[in-house]
Coordinates of C-alpha atoms in Angstrom, one line a residue:
Chain A
M1 CA 120.2 118.9 132.8
L2 CA 116.6 118.3 131.6
G3 CA 117.1 121.0 129.0
L4 CA 120.2 119.5 127.5
G5 CA 118.4 116.1 127.0
A6 CA 115.6 117.8 125.2
E7 CA 118.0 119.7 122.8
R8 CA 119.8 116.5 121.9
L9 CA 116.5 114.7 121.2
R10 CA 115.4 117.6 119.0
A11 CA 118.6 117.3 117.1
D12 CA 118.0 113.5 116.7
M13 CA 114.6 114.2 115.4
N14 CA 115.8 116.7 112.9
R15 CA 118.5 114.3 111.7
L16 CA 115.9 111.6 111.2
L17 CA 113.6 113.9 109.4
A18 CA 116.4 115.1 107.1
L19 CA 117.3 111.5 106.4
L20 CA 113.7 110.7 105.5
F21 CA 113.5 113.7 103.2
H22 CA 116.8 112.8 101.6
Q23 CA 115.7 109.3 100.9
G24 CA 112.5 110.6 99.4
V25 CA 110.4 108.8 102.0
L26 CA 108.7 112.0 103.0
D27 CA 108.1 115.1 101.1
E28 CA 107.1 118.7 101.8
Q29 CA 103.5 117.8 102.6
F30 CA 104.7 116.2 105.9
L31 CA 106.0 119.6 106.9
Q32 CA 102.6 121.1 106.1
L33 CA 101.2 118.5 108.4
Q34 CA 103.6 119.6 111.2
Q35 CA 102.8 123.2 110.6
L36 CA 99.1 122.4 111.3
Q37 CA 99.9 121.2 114.7
D38 CA 99.3 123.9 117.2
A39 CA 97.9 124.7 120.7
T40 CA 94.4 123.9 119.6
S41 CA 95.4 120.6 117.9
P42 CA 98.6 119.5 119.8
N43 CA 98.4 115.9 118.6
F44 CA 97.4 116.7 115.1
V45 CA 100.3 114.9 113.3
S46 CA 100.0 111.7 115.2
E47 CA 96.2 111.7 114.9
V48 CA 96.4 112.0 111.2
V49 CA 99.2 109.5 110.9
N50 CA 97.4 106.9 113.0
I51 CA 94.4 107.2 110.8
Y52 CA 96.7 106.7 107.8
F53 CA 98.2 103.6 109.4
N54 CA 94.8 102.1 110.1
E55 CA 93.5 102.8 106.7
S56 CA 96.7 101.6 105.0
E57 CA 96.7 98.3 106.7
K58 CA 93.1 97.7 105.7
L59 CA 94.0 98.5 102.1
L60 CA 97.0 96.2 102.2
R61 CA 94.8 93.4 103.5
N62 CA 92.3 94.0 100.8
L63 CA 94.9 94.1 98.1
R64 CA 96.5 90.9 99.4
G65 CA 93.1 89.2 99.4
L66 CA 92.4 90.3 95.9
L67 CA 95.6 88.9 94.6
L68 CA 95.3 85.6 96.5
D69 CA 92.5 84.6 94.1
R70 CA 94.4 82.9 91.3
E71 CA 91.4 82.2 89.2
F72 CA 90.1 85.8 88.9
S73 CA 91.8 88.9 90.3
D74 CA 89.5 91.9 90.5
Y75 CA 92.0 94.4 88.9
K76 CA 89.4 97.1 88.9
K77 CA 88.9 96.8 92.6
M78 CA 92.6 96.8 93.1
G79 CA 92.7 100.1 91.2
I80 CA 90.1 101.6 93.5
H81 CA 92.1 100.6 96.6
L82 CA 95.3 101.9 95.1
N83 CA 93.7 105.3 94.2
Q84 CA 92.7 105.6 97.9
F85 CA 96.1 104.6 99.1
M86 CA 97.7 107.0 96.7
G87 CA 95.5 109.8 97.9
S88 CA 96.1 109.3 101.6
S89 CA 99.8 108.8 101.1
S90 CA 100.0 112.0 99.1
S91 CA 98.0 113.8 101.8
I92 CA 100.5 113.0 104.6
G93 CA 103.6 113.4 102.4
A94 CA 104.5 109.7 102.1
K95 CA 106.2 110.1 98.7
R96 CA 107.8 106.7 98.2
V97 CA 104.7 104.8 99.2
R98 CA 102.7 106.9 96.8
N99 CA 105.1 106.2 94.0
V100 CA 105.0 102.5 94.5
C101 CA 101.2 102.7 94.4
V102 CA 101.5 104.4 91.0
A103 CA 103.6 101.6 89.6
F104 CA 101.3 99.0 91.1
R105 CA 98.3 100.7 89.7
A106 CA 99.8 100.6 86.2
A107 CA 100.3 96.9 86.5
S108 CA 96.7 96.4 87.6
E109 CA 95.4 98.5 84.7
Q110 CA 97.2 95.9 82.4
N111 CA 95.8 93.0 84.3
N112 CA 99.5 92.1 84.9
R113 CA 99.4 89.6 87.7
P114 CA 103.2 89.2 88.2
G115 CA 103.5 92.9 88.1
C116 CA 100.8 93.3 90.7
L117 CA 102.5 90.7 93.0
R118 CA 105.7 92.6 92.7
G119 CA 103.9 95.8 93.3
L120 CA 102.3 94.5 96.5
E121 CA 105.7 93.2 97.8
L122 CA 107.3 96.7 97.1
L123 CA 104.3 98.5 98.7
E124 CA 104.4 96.3 101.9
H125 CA 108.1 96.9 102.1
E126 CA 107.9 100.7 101.7
Y127 CA 104.9 101.0 104.0
C128 CA 106.7 99.0 106.7
Y129 CA 109.8 101.2 106.5
L130 CA 107.7 104.3 106.6
K131 CA 105.7 103.1 109.6
N132 CA 108.9 102.2 111.6
K133 CA 110.5 105.5 110.9
L134 CA 107.4 107.5 111.9
H135 CA 107.1 105.5 115.1
E136 CA 110.7 106.3 115.7
L137 CA 110.0 110.0 115.1
F138 CA 107.0 110.1 117.4
H139 CA 109.0 108.2 120.1
L140 CA 111.8 110.8 119.9
E141 CA 109.2 113.6 120.2
Q142 CA 107.6 112.0 123.3
Q143 CA 111.0 111.7 124.9
R144 CA 111.9 115.2 124.0
L145 CA 108.8 116.6 125.6
L146 CA 109.3 114.6 128.7
A147 CA 112.9 115.8 128.9
A148 CA 111.7 119.3 128.4
G149 CA 109.4 118.8 131.4
V150 CA 106.2 119.3 129.5
R151 CA 103.0 117.4 130.4
Y152 CA 102.0 115.5 127.4
P153 CA 99.3 112.9 126.8
M154 CA 101.0 109.6 125.8
Q155 CA 100.0 108.2 122.4
N156 CA 99.8 104.5 121.7
Chain B
M1 CA 100.1 124.0 93.8
D2 CA 98.0 124.8 90.8
V3 CA 94.8 126.7 91.1
A4 CA 92.6 127.2 88.1
G5 CA 89.8 129.7 88.6
G6 CA 86.7 131.0 86.9
S7 CA 86.4 134.7 86.2
G8 CA 86.4 137.1 89.1
S9 CA 86.5 136.4 92.8
L10 CA 84.3 134.6 95.2
L11 CA 82.3 137.8 96.1
K12 CA 79.2 135.8 95.7
G13 CA 80.3 134.0 98.9
M14 CA 78.9 137.3 100.4
V15 CA 81.0 137.4 103.6
D16 CA 81.1 140.7 105.5
H17 CA 84.2 141.8 107.3
G18 CA 84.0 140.4 110.8
E19 CA 81.7 137.6 109.8
V20 CA 82.9 134.1 110.0
P21 CA 82.4 132.2 106.8
H22 CA 80.8 128.8 107.1
V23 CA 82.3 126.2 104.7
L24 CA 80.9 122.8 103.8
A25 CA 83.8 120.4 103.0
V26 CA 83.0 117.2 101.2
D27 CA 85.4 114.3 100.9
D28 CA 85.3 110.5 101.2
S29 CA 88.8 110.4 102.7
L30 CA 88.8 110.9 106.5
I31 CA 92.4 112.1 106.4
D32 CA 91.6 114.7 103.8
R33 CA 88.5 115.8 105.7
K34 CA 90.7 116.3 108.8
L35 CA 93.2 118.3 106.8
V36 CA 90.8 120.5 105.0
E37 CA 89.0 121.2 108.2
K38 CA 92.1 122.2 110.0
L39 CA 93.3 124.4 107.1
L40 CA 89.9 126.2 107.0
K41 CA 89.8 126.6 110.8
N42 CA 93.3 128.1 110.7
S43 CA 91.8 130.6 108.3
S44 CA 89.1 131.5 110.7
C45 CA 86.3 129.6 109.0
K46 CA 83.6 127.6 110.5
V47 CA 83.6 124.1 109.0
T48 CA 81.1 121.4 108.5
T49 CA 82.3 118.2 106.8
A50 CA 80.4 115.5 104.8
E51 CA 81.8 112.2 103.7
N52 CA 79.8 112.0 100.5
G53 CA 77.6 113.9 98.1
L54 CA 74.3 112.5 99.4
R55 CA 75.1 113.6 103.0
A56 CA 76.2 117.0 101.6
L57 CA 72.9 117.4 99.8
E58 CA 70.9 116.4 102.8
Y59 CA 72.8 118.9 104.9
L60 CA 72.1 121.6 102.4
G61 CA 68.4 120.7 102.3
L62 CA 68.6 119.5 98.8
G63 CA 68.0 115.8 99.6
D64 CA 65.4 114.0 97.6
D65 CA 62.8 113.7 100.4
Q66 CA 63.4 117.1 101.8
N67 CA 61.7 120.4 101.4
R68 CA 63.8 123.5 101.4
S69 CA 63.1 124.6 105.0
N70 CA 64.9 121.5 106.4
G71 CA 68.3 122.4 105.2
N72 CA 71.3 124.4 106.4
G73 CA 72.0 125.7 102.9
S74 CA 71.4 129.4 103.8
K75 CA 74.2 129.3 106.3
I76 CA 76.8 128.1 103.9
N77 CA 79.1 130.6 102.2
L78 CA 81.3 128.1 100.3
I79 CA 81.3 124.5 99.4
I80 CA 84.6 122.7 98.7
T81 CA 84.4 119.1 97.4
D82 CA 86.7 116.4 96.3
Y83 CA 86.2 115.3 92.7
C84 CA 86.8 111.5 93.0
M85 CA 84.2 110.1 95.4
P86 CA 82.4 106.8 95.2
G87 CA 78.7 107.0 94.4
M88 CA 78.1 110.7 93.6
T89 CA 81.3 112.4 92.2
G90 CA 82.2 115.9 93.1
Y91 CA 81.2 116.9 89.5
E92 CA 77.7 115.4 90.0
L93 CA 77.4 117.2 93.4
L94 CA 78.4 120.4 91.7
K95 CA 75.7 119.9 89.1
K96 CA 73.0 119.3 91.6
I97 CA 74.0 122.4 93.6
K98 CA 74.0 124.6 90.5
E99 CA 70.7 123.2 89.3
S100 CA 69.1 123.9 92.7
S101 CA 67.0 127.0 93.2
I102 CA 68.4 127.8 96.7
M103 CA 72.1 126.9 96.4
S104 CA 73.0 127.8 92.9
E105 CA 74.7 131.1 93.9
V106 CA 77.0 129.6 96.4
P107 CA 80.5 129.1 95.1
V108 CA 81.7 125.6 94.8
V109 CA 85.4 124.7 94.7
V110 CA 86.4 121.3 93.3
M111 CA 89.6 119.6 94.5
S112 CA 91.4 116.7 93.0
S113 CA 94.8 115.0 93.4
E114 CA 95.0 114.6 89.6
N115 CA 95.8 117.4 87.2
I116 CA 93.5 116.4 84.3
P117 CA 92.7 119.4 82.0
T118 CA 89.5 117.9 80.7
R119 CA 88.3 117.3 84.2
I120 CA 89.2 120.8 85.3
N121 CA 87.4 122.4 82.3
K122 CA 84.3 120.2 82.8
C123 CA 84.0 121.5 86.4
L124 CA 84.6 125.1 85.5
E125 CA 82.1 124.9 82.7
E126 CA 79.5 123.5 85.1
G127 CA 80.0 126.5 87.2
A128 CA 82.7 125.6 89.7
Q129 CA 84.4 128.8 91.0
M130 CA 87.7 127.2 91.2
F131 CA 89.6 123.9 90.9
M132 CA 92.4 123.1 93.3
L133 CA 95.0 120.4 93.3
K134 CA 95.4 118.3 96.4
P135 CA 97.1 118.2 98.8
L136 CA 95.9 121.7 99.7
K137 CA 98.4 124.0 101.4
Q138 CA 97.7 126.7 104.0
S139 CA 98.6 129.3 101.4
D140 CA 95.9 128.0 99.0
V141 CA 93.3 128.2 101.7
K142 CA 94.4 131.7 102.8
K143 CA 94.0 132.8 99.2
L144 CA 90.5 131.3 99.1
R145 CA 89.6 132.9 102.3
C146 CA 90.7 136.4 101.1
Q147 CA 88.6 136.0 98.0
M148 CA 85.6 135.2 100.1
M149 CA 85.7 138.5 101.8
K150 CA 83.7 141.4 100.3
C151 CA 86.1 144.0 99.2
G152 CA 86.0 147.6 97.9
R153 CA 82.4 148.3 98.8

């Protein structure tokens, strides 16, 4: 009985991943990340993704702060934050988030305030979606391992 | 994944069969440090990471207030560095390594998430062994590892 539950959960995970690939939310780099997870680093993916979440939320706060100043928006600093966001998104395979950063950066290079505001809105939306889906994925993985009867350290 | 290389291989990395290469990886991004470290360890390399050029130079014994005997430079077979870093860029780090008397022979690989030909050429001209596009894949690192082994002697 345990085994059947695990198999169904694995199918659910694969379905979710396939959807995220199809939507362009994730790309092949995410698979590279999964391939790096092994016996010596059993929590590699969630460790890296949690770092990504922490860093991204900091970057989003910074970007929001920079845009709140109506008098003077430090577009150069925005660009620096966006470069970092682009790099980390690319490293974990977060394709759609990365692409939104590219458009946002273009607006910041033109000192285009409405463009930047729009960019931030899109970025927050995409990031939220990605975070929710990845949490869903990790949750399914935890369930699957429990169902398969494996001892596994719980992640927050 | 594109890889642009200088002539020849990384033979100057001087790793004998059976020896474990020690790589110094420099990147300001924590995520990228974790990734490159795992990729290198999967290819049986020993890895030391540094979060910026200054720390890297200090580790190698090339810091401003150091004399040569303080550093770990002699243990290092390969340096792999990100190009875009705040403060000292990967290019500037490359220059300092190539200008040094003790580390100039150690191969330096530069990585970047952006494919900019002038940037690539600049690094190769300054003596970078190779330029690699991020994100790195396991196959890229395996190739790098193979090139670090002595062969045909």
